[in-house]
mmCIF file with all atom_site columns, C-alpha atoms in Angstrom:
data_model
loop_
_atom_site.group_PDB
_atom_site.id
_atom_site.type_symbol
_atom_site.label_atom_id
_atom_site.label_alt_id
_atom_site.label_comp_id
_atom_site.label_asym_id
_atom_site.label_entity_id
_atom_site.label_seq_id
_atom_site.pdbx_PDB_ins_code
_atom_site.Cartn_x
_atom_site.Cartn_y
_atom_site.Cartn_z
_atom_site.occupancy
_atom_site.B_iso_or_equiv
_atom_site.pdbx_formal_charge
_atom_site.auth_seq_id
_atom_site.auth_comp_id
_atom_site.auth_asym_id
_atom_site.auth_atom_id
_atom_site.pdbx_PDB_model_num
ATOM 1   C CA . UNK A 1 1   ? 170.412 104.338 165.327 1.00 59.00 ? 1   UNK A CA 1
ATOM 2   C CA . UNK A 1 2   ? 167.938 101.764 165.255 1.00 68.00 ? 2   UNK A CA 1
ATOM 3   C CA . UNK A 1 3   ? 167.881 101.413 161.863 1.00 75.00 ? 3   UNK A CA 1
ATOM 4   C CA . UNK A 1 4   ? 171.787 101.389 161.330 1.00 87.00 ? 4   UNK A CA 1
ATOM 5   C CA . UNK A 1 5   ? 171.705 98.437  164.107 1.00 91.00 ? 5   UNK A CA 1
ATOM 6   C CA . UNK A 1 6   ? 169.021 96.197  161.981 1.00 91.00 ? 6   UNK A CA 1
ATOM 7   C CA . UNK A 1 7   ? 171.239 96.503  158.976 1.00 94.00 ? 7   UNK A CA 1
ATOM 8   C CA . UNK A 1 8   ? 174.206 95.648  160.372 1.00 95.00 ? 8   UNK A CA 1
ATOM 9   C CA . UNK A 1 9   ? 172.432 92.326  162.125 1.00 96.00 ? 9   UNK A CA 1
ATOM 10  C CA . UNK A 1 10  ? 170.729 91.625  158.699 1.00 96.00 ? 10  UNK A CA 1
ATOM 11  C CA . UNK A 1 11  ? 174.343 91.330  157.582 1.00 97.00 ? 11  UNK A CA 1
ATOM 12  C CA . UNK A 1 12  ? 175.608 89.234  160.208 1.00 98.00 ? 12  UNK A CA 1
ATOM 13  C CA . UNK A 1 13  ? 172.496 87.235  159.478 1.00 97.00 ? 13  UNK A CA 1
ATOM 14  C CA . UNK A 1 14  ? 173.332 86.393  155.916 1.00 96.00 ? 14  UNK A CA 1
ATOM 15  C CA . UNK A 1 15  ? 176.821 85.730  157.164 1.00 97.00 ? 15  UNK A CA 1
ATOM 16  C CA . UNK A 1 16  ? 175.807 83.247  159.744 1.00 97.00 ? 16  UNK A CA 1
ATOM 17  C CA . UNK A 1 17  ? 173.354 81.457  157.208 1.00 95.00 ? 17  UNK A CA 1
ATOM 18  C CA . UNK A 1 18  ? 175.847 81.149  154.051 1.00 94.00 ? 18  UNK A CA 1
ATOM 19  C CA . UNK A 1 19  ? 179.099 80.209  156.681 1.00 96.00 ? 19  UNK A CA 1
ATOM 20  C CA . UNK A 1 20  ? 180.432 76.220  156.766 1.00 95.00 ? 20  UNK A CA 1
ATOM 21  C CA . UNK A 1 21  ? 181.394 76.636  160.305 1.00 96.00 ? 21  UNK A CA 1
ATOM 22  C CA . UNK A 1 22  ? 181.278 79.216  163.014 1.00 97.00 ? 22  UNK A CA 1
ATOM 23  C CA . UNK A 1 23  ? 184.269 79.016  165.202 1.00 97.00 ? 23  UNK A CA 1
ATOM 24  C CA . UNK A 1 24  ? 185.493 79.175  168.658 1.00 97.00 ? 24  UNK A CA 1
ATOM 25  C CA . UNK A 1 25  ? 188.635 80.983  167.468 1.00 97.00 ? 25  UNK A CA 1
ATOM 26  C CA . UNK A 1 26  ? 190.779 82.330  164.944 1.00 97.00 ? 26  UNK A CA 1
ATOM 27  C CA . UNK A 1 27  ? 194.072 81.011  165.713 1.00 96.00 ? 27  UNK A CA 1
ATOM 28  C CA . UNK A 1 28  ? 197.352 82.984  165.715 1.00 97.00 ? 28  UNK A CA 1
ATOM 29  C CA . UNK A 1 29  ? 197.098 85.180  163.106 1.00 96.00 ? 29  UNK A CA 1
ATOM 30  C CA . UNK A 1 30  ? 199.040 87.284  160.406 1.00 93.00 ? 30  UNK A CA 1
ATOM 31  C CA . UNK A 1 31  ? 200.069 90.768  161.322 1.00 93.00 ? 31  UNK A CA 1
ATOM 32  C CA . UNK A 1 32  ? 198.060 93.090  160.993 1.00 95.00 ? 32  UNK A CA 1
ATOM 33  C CA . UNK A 1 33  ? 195.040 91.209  161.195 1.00 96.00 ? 33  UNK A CA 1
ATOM 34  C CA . UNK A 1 34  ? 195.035 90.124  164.463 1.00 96.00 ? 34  UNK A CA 1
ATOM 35  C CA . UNK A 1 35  ? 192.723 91.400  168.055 1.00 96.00 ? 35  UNK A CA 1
ATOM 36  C CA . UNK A 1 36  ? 195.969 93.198  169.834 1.00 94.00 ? 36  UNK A CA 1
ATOM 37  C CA . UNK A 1 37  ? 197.753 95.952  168.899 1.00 92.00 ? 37  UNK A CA 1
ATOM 38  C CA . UNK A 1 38  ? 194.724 98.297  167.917 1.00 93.00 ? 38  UNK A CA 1
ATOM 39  C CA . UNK A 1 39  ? 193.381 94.930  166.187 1.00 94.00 ? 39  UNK A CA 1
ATOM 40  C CA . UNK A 1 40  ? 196.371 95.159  164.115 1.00 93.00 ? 40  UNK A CA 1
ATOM 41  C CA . UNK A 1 41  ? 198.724 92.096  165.835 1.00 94.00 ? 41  UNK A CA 1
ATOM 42  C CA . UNK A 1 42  ? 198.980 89.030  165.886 1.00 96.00 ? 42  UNK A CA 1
ATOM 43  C CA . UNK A 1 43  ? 196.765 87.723  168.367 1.00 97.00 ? 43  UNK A CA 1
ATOM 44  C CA . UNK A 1 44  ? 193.743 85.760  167.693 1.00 98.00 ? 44  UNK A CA 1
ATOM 45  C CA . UNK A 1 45  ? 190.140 86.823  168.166 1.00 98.00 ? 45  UNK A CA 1
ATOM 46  C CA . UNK A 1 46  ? 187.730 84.409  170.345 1.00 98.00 ? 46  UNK A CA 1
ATOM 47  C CA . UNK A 1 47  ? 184.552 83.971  170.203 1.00 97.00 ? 47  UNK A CA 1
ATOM 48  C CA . UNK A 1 48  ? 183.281 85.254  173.241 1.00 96.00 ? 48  UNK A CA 1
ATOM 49  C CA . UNK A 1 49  ? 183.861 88.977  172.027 1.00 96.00 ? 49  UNK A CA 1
ATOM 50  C CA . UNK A 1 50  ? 183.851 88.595  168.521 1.00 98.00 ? 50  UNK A CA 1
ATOM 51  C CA . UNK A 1 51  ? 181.441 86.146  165.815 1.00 98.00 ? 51  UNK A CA 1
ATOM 52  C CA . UNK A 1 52  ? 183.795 84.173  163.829 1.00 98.00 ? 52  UNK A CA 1
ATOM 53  C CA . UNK A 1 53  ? 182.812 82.658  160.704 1.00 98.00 ? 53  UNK A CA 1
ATOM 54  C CA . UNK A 1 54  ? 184.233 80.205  157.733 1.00 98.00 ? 54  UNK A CA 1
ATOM 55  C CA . UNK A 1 55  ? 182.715 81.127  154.821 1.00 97.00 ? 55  UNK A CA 1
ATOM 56  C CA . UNK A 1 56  ? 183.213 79.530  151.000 1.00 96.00 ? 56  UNK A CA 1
ATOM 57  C CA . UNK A 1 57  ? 185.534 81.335  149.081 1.00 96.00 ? 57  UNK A CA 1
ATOM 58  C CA . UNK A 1 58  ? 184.374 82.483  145.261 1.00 96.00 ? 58  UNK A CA 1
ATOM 59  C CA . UNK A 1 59  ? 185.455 83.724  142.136 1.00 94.00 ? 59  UNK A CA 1
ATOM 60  C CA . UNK A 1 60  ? 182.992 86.595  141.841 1.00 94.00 ? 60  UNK A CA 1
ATOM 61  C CA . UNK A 1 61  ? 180.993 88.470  144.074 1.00 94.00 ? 61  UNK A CA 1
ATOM 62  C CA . UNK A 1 62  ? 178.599 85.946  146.353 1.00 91.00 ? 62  UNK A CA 1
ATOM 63  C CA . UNK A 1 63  ? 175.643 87.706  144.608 1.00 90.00 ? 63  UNK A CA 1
ATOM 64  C CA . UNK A 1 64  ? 176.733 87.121  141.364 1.00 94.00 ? 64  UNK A CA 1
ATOM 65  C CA . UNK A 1 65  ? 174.537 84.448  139.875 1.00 95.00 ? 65  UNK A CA 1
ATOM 66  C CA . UNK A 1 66  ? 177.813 82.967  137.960 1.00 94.00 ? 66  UNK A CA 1
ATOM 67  C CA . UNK A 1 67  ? 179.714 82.744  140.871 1.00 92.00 ? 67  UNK A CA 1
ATOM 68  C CA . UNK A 1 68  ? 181.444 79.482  141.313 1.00 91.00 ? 68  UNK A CA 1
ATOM 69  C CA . UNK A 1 69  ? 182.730 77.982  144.502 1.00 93.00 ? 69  UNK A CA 1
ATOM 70  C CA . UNK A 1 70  ? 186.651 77.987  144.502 1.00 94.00 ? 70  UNK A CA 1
ATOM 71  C CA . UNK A 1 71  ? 188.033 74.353  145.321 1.00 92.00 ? 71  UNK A CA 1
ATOM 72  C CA . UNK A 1 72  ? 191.372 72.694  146.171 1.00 92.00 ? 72  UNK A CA 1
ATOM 73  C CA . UNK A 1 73  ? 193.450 71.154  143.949 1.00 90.00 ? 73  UNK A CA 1
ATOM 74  C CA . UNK A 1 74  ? 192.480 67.722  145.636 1.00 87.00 ? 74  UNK A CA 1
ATOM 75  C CA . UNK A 1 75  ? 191.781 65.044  145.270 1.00 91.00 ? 75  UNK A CA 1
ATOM 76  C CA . UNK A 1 76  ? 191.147 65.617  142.026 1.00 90.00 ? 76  UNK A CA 1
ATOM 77  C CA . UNK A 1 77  ? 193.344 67.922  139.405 1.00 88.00 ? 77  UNK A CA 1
ATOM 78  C CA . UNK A 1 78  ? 192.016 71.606  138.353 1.00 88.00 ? 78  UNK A CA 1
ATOM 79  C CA . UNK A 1 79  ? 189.686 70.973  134.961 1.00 87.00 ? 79  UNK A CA 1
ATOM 80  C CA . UNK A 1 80  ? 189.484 67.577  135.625 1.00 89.00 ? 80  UNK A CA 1
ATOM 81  C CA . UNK A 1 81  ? 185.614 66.432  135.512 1.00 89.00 ? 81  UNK A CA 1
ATOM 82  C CA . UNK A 1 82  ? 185.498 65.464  139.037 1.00 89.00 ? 82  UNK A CA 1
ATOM 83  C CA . UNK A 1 83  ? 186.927 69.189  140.208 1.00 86.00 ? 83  UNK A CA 1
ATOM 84  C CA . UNK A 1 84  ? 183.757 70.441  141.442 1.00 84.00 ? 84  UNK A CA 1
ATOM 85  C CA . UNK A 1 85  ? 183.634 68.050  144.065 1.00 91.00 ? 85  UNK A CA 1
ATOM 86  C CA . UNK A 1 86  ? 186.902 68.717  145.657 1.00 92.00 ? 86  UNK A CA 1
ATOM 87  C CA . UNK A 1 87  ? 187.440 70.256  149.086 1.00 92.00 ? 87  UNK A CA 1
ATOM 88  C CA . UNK A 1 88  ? 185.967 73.851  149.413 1.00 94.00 ? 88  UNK A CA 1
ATOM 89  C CA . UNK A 1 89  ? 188.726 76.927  149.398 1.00 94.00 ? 89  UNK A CA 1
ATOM 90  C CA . UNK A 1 90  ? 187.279 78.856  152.468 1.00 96.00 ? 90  UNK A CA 1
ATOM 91  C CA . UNK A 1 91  ? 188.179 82.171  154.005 1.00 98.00 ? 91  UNK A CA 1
ATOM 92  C CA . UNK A 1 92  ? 187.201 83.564  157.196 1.00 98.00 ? 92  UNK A CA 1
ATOM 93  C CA . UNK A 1 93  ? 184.648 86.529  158.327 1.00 99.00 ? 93  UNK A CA 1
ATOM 94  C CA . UNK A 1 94  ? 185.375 87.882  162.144 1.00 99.00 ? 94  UNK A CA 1
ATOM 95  C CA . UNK A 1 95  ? 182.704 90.560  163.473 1.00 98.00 ? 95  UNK A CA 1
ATOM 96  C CA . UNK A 1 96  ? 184.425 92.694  166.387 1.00 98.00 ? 96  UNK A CA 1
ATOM 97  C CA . UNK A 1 97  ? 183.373 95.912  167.908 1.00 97.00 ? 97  UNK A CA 1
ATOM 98  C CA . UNK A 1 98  ? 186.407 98.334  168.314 1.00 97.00 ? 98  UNK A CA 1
ATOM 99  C CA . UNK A 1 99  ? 186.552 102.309 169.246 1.00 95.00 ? 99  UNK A CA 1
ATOM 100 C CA . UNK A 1 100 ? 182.222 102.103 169.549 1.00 95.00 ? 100 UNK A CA 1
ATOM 101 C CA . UNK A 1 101 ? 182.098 100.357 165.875 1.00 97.00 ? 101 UNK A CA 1
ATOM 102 C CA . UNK A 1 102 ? 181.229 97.314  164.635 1.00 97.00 ? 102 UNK A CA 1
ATOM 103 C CA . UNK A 1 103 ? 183.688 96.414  161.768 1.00 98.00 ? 103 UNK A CA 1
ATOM 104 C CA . UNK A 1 104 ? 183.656 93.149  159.647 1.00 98.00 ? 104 UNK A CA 1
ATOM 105 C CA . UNK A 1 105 ? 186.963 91.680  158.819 1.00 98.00 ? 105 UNK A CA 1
ATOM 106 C CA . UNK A 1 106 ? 187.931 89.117  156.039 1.00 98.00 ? 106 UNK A CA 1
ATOM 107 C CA . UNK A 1 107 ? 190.676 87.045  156.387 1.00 98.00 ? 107 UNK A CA 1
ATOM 108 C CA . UNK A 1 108 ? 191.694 84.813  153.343 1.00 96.00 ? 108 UNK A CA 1
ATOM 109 C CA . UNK A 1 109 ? 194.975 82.012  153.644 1.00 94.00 ? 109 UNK A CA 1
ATOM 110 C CA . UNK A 1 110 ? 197.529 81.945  151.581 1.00 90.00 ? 110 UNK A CA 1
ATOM 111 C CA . UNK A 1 111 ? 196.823 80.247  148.350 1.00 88.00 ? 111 UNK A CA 1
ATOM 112 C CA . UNK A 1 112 ? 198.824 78.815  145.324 1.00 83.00 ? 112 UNK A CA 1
ATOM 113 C CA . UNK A 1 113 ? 201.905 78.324  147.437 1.00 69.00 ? 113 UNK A CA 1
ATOM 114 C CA . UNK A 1 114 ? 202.376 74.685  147.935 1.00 67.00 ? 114 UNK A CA 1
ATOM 115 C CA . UNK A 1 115 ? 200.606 71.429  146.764 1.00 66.00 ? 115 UNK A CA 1
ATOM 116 C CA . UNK A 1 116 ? 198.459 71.668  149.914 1.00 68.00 ? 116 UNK A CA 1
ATOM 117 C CA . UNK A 1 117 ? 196.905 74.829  149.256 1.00 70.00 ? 117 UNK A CA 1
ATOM 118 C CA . UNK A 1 118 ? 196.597 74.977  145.443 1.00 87.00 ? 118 UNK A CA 1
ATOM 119 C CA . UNK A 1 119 ? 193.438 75.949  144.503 1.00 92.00 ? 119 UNK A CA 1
ATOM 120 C CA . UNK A 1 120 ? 190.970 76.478  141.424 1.00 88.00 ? 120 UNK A CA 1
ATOM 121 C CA . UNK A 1 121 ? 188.934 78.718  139.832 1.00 79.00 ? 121 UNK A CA 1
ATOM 122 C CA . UNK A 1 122 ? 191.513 81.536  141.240 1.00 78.00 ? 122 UNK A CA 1
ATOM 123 C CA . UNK A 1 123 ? 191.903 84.460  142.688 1.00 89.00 ? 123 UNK A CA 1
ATOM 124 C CA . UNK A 1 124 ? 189.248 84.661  144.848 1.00 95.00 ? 124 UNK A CA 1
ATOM 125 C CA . UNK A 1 125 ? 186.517 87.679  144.966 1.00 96.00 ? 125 UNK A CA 1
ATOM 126 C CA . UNK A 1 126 ? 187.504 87.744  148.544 1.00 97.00 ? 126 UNK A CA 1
ATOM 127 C CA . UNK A 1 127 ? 190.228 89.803  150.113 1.00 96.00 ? 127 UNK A CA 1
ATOM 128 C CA . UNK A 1 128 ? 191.811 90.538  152.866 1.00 97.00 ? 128 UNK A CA 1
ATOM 129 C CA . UNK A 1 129 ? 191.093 93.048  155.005 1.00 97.00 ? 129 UNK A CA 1
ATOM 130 C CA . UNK A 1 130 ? 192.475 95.559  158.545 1.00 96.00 ? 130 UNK A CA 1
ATOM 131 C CA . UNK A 1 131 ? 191.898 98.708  159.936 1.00 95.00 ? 131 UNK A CA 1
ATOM 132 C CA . UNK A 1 132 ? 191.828 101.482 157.563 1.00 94.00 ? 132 UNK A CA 1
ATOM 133 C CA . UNK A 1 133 ? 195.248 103.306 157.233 1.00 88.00 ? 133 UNK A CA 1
ATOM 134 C CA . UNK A 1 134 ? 197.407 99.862  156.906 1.00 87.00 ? 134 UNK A CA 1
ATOM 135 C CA . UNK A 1 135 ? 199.352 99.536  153.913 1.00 79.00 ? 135 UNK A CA 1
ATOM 136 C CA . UNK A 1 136 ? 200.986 95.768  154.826 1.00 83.00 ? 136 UNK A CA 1
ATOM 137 C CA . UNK A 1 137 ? 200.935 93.802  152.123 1.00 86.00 ? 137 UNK A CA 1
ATOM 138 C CA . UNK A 1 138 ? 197.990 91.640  153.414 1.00 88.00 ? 138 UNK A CA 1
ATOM 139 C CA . UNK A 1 139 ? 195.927 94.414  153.732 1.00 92.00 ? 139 UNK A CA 1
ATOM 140 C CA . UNK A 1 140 ? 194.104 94.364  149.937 1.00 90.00 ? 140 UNK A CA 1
ATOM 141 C CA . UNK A 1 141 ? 191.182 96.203  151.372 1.00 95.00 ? 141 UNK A CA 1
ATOM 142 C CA . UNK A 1 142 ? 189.622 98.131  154.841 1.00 96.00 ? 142 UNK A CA 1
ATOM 143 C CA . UNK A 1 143 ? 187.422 95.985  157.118 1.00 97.00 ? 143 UNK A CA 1
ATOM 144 C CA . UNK A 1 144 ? 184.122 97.374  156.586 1.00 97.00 ? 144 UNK A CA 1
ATOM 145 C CA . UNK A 1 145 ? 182.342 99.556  159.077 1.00 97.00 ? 145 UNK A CA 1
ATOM 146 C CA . UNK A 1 146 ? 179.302 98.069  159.831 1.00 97.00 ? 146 UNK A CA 1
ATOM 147 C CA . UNK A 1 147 ? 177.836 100.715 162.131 1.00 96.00 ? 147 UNK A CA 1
ATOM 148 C CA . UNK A 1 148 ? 178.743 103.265 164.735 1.00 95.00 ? 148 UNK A CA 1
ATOM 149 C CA . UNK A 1 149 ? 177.599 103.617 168.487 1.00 94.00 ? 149 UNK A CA 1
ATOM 150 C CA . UNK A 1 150 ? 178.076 100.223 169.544 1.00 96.00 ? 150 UNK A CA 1
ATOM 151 C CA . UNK A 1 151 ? 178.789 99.536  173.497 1.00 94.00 ? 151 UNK A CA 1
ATOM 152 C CA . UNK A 1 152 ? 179.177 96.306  172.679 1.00 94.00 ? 152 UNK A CA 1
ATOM 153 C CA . UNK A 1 153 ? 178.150 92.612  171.366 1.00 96.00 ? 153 UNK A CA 1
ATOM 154 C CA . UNK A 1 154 ? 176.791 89.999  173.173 1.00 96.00 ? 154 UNK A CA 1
ATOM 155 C CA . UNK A 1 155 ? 176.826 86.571  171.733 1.00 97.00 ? 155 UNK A CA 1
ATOM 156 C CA . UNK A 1 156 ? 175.576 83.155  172.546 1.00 97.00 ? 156 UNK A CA 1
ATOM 157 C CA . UNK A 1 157 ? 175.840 79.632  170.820 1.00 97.00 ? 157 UNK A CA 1
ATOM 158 C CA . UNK A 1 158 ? 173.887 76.523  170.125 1.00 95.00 ? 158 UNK A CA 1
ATOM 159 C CA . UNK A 1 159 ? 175.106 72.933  169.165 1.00 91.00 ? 159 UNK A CA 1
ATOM 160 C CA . UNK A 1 160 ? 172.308 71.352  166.642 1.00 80.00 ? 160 UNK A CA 1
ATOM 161 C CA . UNK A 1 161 ? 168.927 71.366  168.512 1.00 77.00 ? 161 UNK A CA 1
ATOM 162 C CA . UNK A 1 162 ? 169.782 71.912  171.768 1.00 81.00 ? 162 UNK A CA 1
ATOM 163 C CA . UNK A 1 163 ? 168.352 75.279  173.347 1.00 85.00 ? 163 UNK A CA 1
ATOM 164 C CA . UNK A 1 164 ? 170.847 75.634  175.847 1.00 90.00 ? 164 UNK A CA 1
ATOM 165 C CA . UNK A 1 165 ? 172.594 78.700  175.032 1.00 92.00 ? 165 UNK A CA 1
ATOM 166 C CA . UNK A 1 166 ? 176.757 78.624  175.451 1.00 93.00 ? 166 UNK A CA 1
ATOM 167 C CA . UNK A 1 167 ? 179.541 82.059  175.448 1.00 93.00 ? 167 UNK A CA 1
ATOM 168 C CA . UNK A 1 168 ? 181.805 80.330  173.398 1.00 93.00 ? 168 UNK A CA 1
ATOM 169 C CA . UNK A 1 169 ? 181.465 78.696  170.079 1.00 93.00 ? 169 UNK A CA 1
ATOM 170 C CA . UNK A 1 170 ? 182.639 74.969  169.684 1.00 90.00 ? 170 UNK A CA 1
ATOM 171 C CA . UNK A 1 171 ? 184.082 74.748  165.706 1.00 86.00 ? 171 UNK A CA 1
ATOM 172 C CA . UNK A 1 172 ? 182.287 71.497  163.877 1.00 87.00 ? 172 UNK A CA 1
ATOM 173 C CA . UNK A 1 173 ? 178.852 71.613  165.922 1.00 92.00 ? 173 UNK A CA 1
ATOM 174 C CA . UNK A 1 174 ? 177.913 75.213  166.960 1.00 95.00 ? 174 UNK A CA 1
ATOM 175 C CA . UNK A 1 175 ? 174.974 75.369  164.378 1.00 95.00 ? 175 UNK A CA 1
ATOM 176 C CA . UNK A 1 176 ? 173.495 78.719  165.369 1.00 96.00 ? 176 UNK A CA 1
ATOM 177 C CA . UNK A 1 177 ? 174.029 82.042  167.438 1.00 96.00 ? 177 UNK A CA 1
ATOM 178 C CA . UNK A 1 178 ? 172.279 84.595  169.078 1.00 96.00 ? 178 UNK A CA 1
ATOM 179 C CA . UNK A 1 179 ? 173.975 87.906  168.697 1.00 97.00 ? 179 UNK A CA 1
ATOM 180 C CA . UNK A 1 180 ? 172.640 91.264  170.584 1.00 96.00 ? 180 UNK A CA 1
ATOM 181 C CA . UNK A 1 181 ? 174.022 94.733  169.231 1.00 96.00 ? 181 UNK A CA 1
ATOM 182 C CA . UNK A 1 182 ? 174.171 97.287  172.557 1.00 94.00 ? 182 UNK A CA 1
ATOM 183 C CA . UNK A 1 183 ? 174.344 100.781 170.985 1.00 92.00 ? 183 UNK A CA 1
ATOM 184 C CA . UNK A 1 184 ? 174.352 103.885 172.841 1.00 87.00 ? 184 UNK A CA 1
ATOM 185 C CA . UNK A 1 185 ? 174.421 107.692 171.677 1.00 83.00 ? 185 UNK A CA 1
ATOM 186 C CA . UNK A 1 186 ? 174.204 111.279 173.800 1.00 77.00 ? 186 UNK A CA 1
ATOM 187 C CA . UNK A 1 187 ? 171.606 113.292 172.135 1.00 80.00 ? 187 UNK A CA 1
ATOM 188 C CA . UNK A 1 188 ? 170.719 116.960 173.486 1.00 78.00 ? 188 UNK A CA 1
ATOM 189 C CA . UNK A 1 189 ? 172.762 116.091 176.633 1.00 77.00 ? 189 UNK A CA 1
ATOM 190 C CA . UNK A 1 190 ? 170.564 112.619 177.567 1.00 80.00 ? 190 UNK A CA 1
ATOM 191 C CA . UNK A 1 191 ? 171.984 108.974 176.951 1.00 82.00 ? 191 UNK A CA 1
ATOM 192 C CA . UNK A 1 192 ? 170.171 106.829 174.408 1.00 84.00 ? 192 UNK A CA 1
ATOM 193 C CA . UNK A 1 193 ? 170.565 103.075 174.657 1.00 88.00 ? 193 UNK A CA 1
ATOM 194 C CA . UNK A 1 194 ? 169.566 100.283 171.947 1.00 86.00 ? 194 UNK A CA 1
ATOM 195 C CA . UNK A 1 195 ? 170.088 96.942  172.293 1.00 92.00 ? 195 UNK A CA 1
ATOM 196 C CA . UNK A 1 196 ? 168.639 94.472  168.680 1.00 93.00 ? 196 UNK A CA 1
ATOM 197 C CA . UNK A 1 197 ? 168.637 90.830  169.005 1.00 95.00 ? 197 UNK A CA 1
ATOM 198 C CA . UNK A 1 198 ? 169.130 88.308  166.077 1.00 95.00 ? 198 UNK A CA 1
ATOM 199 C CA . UNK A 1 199 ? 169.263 84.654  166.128 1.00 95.00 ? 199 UNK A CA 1
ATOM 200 C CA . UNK A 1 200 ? 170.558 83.145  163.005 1.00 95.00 ? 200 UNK A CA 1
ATOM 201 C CA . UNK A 1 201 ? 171.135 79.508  161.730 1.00 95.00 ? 201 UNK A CA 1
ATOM 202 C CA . UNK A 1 202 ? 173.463 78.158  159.847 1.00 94.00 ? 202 UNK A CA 1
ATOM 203 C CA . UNK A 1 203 ? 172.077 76.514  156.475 1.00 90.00 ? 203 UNK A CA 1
ATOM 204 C CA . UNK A 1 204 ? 175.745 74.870  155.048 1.00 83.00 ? 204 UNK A CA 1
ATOM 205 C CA . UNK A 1 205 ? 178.002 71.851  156.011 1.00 69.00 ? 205 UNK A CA 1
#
């Protein structure tokens, strides 16, 4: 168990470091990625029960040495020699504990659709993801189980070098979190708990 519970905050840690933004909400979101419903609705995850992060969208797998960071169409045109310095594509990670699991969730806008949201370098590697068993049209893949046994998460926020810790996440200026993984599992009749603490930084604009 202990093991499973390092992975999964080893994850989170690369998550936190690599995201543009960690933020205090999701907004409304597309069925069926949002918290109700079985976290299938509509409703938007916050971040006092779940880490949300915005994360650069690529064209191949983050680990992929070729990767290249998708951009807008603006303000300059796709191909043009100034492209690479548009405005970032990004996509959104959520980590949320349902049914004693940690799951990871992806959540990708619309794209290519209007002016606004034209982008480059397309598709992304990214896709969406909800519960396994979905078959919407939004649902490309199954959030990811990150690991099993979880009680719950408890996270706390910092704005730039300030040490005082807050529940909630403020979008622009939360810079790092502190997240603790509470697992707990019956073994030969007796109650095992866990609890892992990570505290993870930020490292992009």
């Amino acid at each position: 168990m202990a093991y499973n519970t390092q992975d999964a905050l080893n994850l989170i840690e690369q998550d936190v470091r690599l995201s543009s933004n960690i933020q205090a909400t999701t907004g409304t979101l597309p069925s069926p990625q949002g918290s109700d419903s079985n976290v299938s609705g509509t409703a938007a995850f916050q971040s006092n029960s779940a880490l949300i992060l915005t994360l650069y969208a690529t064209n191949l797998s983050p680990t992929d040495p070729n990767r290249l960071i998708i951009t807008l169409n603006t303000p300059s045109a796709c191909g043009s020699p100034n492209a690479t310095a548009n405005t970032p594509f990004t996509y959104t990670v959520v980590y949320f504990v349902y049914n004693n699991s940690l799951w990871r969730r992806v959540i990708v806008p619309d794209y290519n659709t209007n002016s606004s949201n034209t982008i480059c370098n397309s598709p992304p590697w990214q896709k969406n993801s909800c519960q396994p068993g979905y078959s919407a049209a939004r649902c490309s893949v199954a959030d990811s189980k990150i690991t099993e046994n979880v009680s719950s998460i408890t996270l706390s926020y910092y704005n730039g070098s300030s040490t005082t810790a807050n529940s909630t996440a403020t979008s622009g200026t939360t810079t790092a979190t502190r997240v603790t993984i509470n697992s707990s599992k019956t073994v030969a009749g007796q109650s095992i708990s866990h609890s892992v603490v990570m505290r993870a930084l930020r490292i992009n604009n």
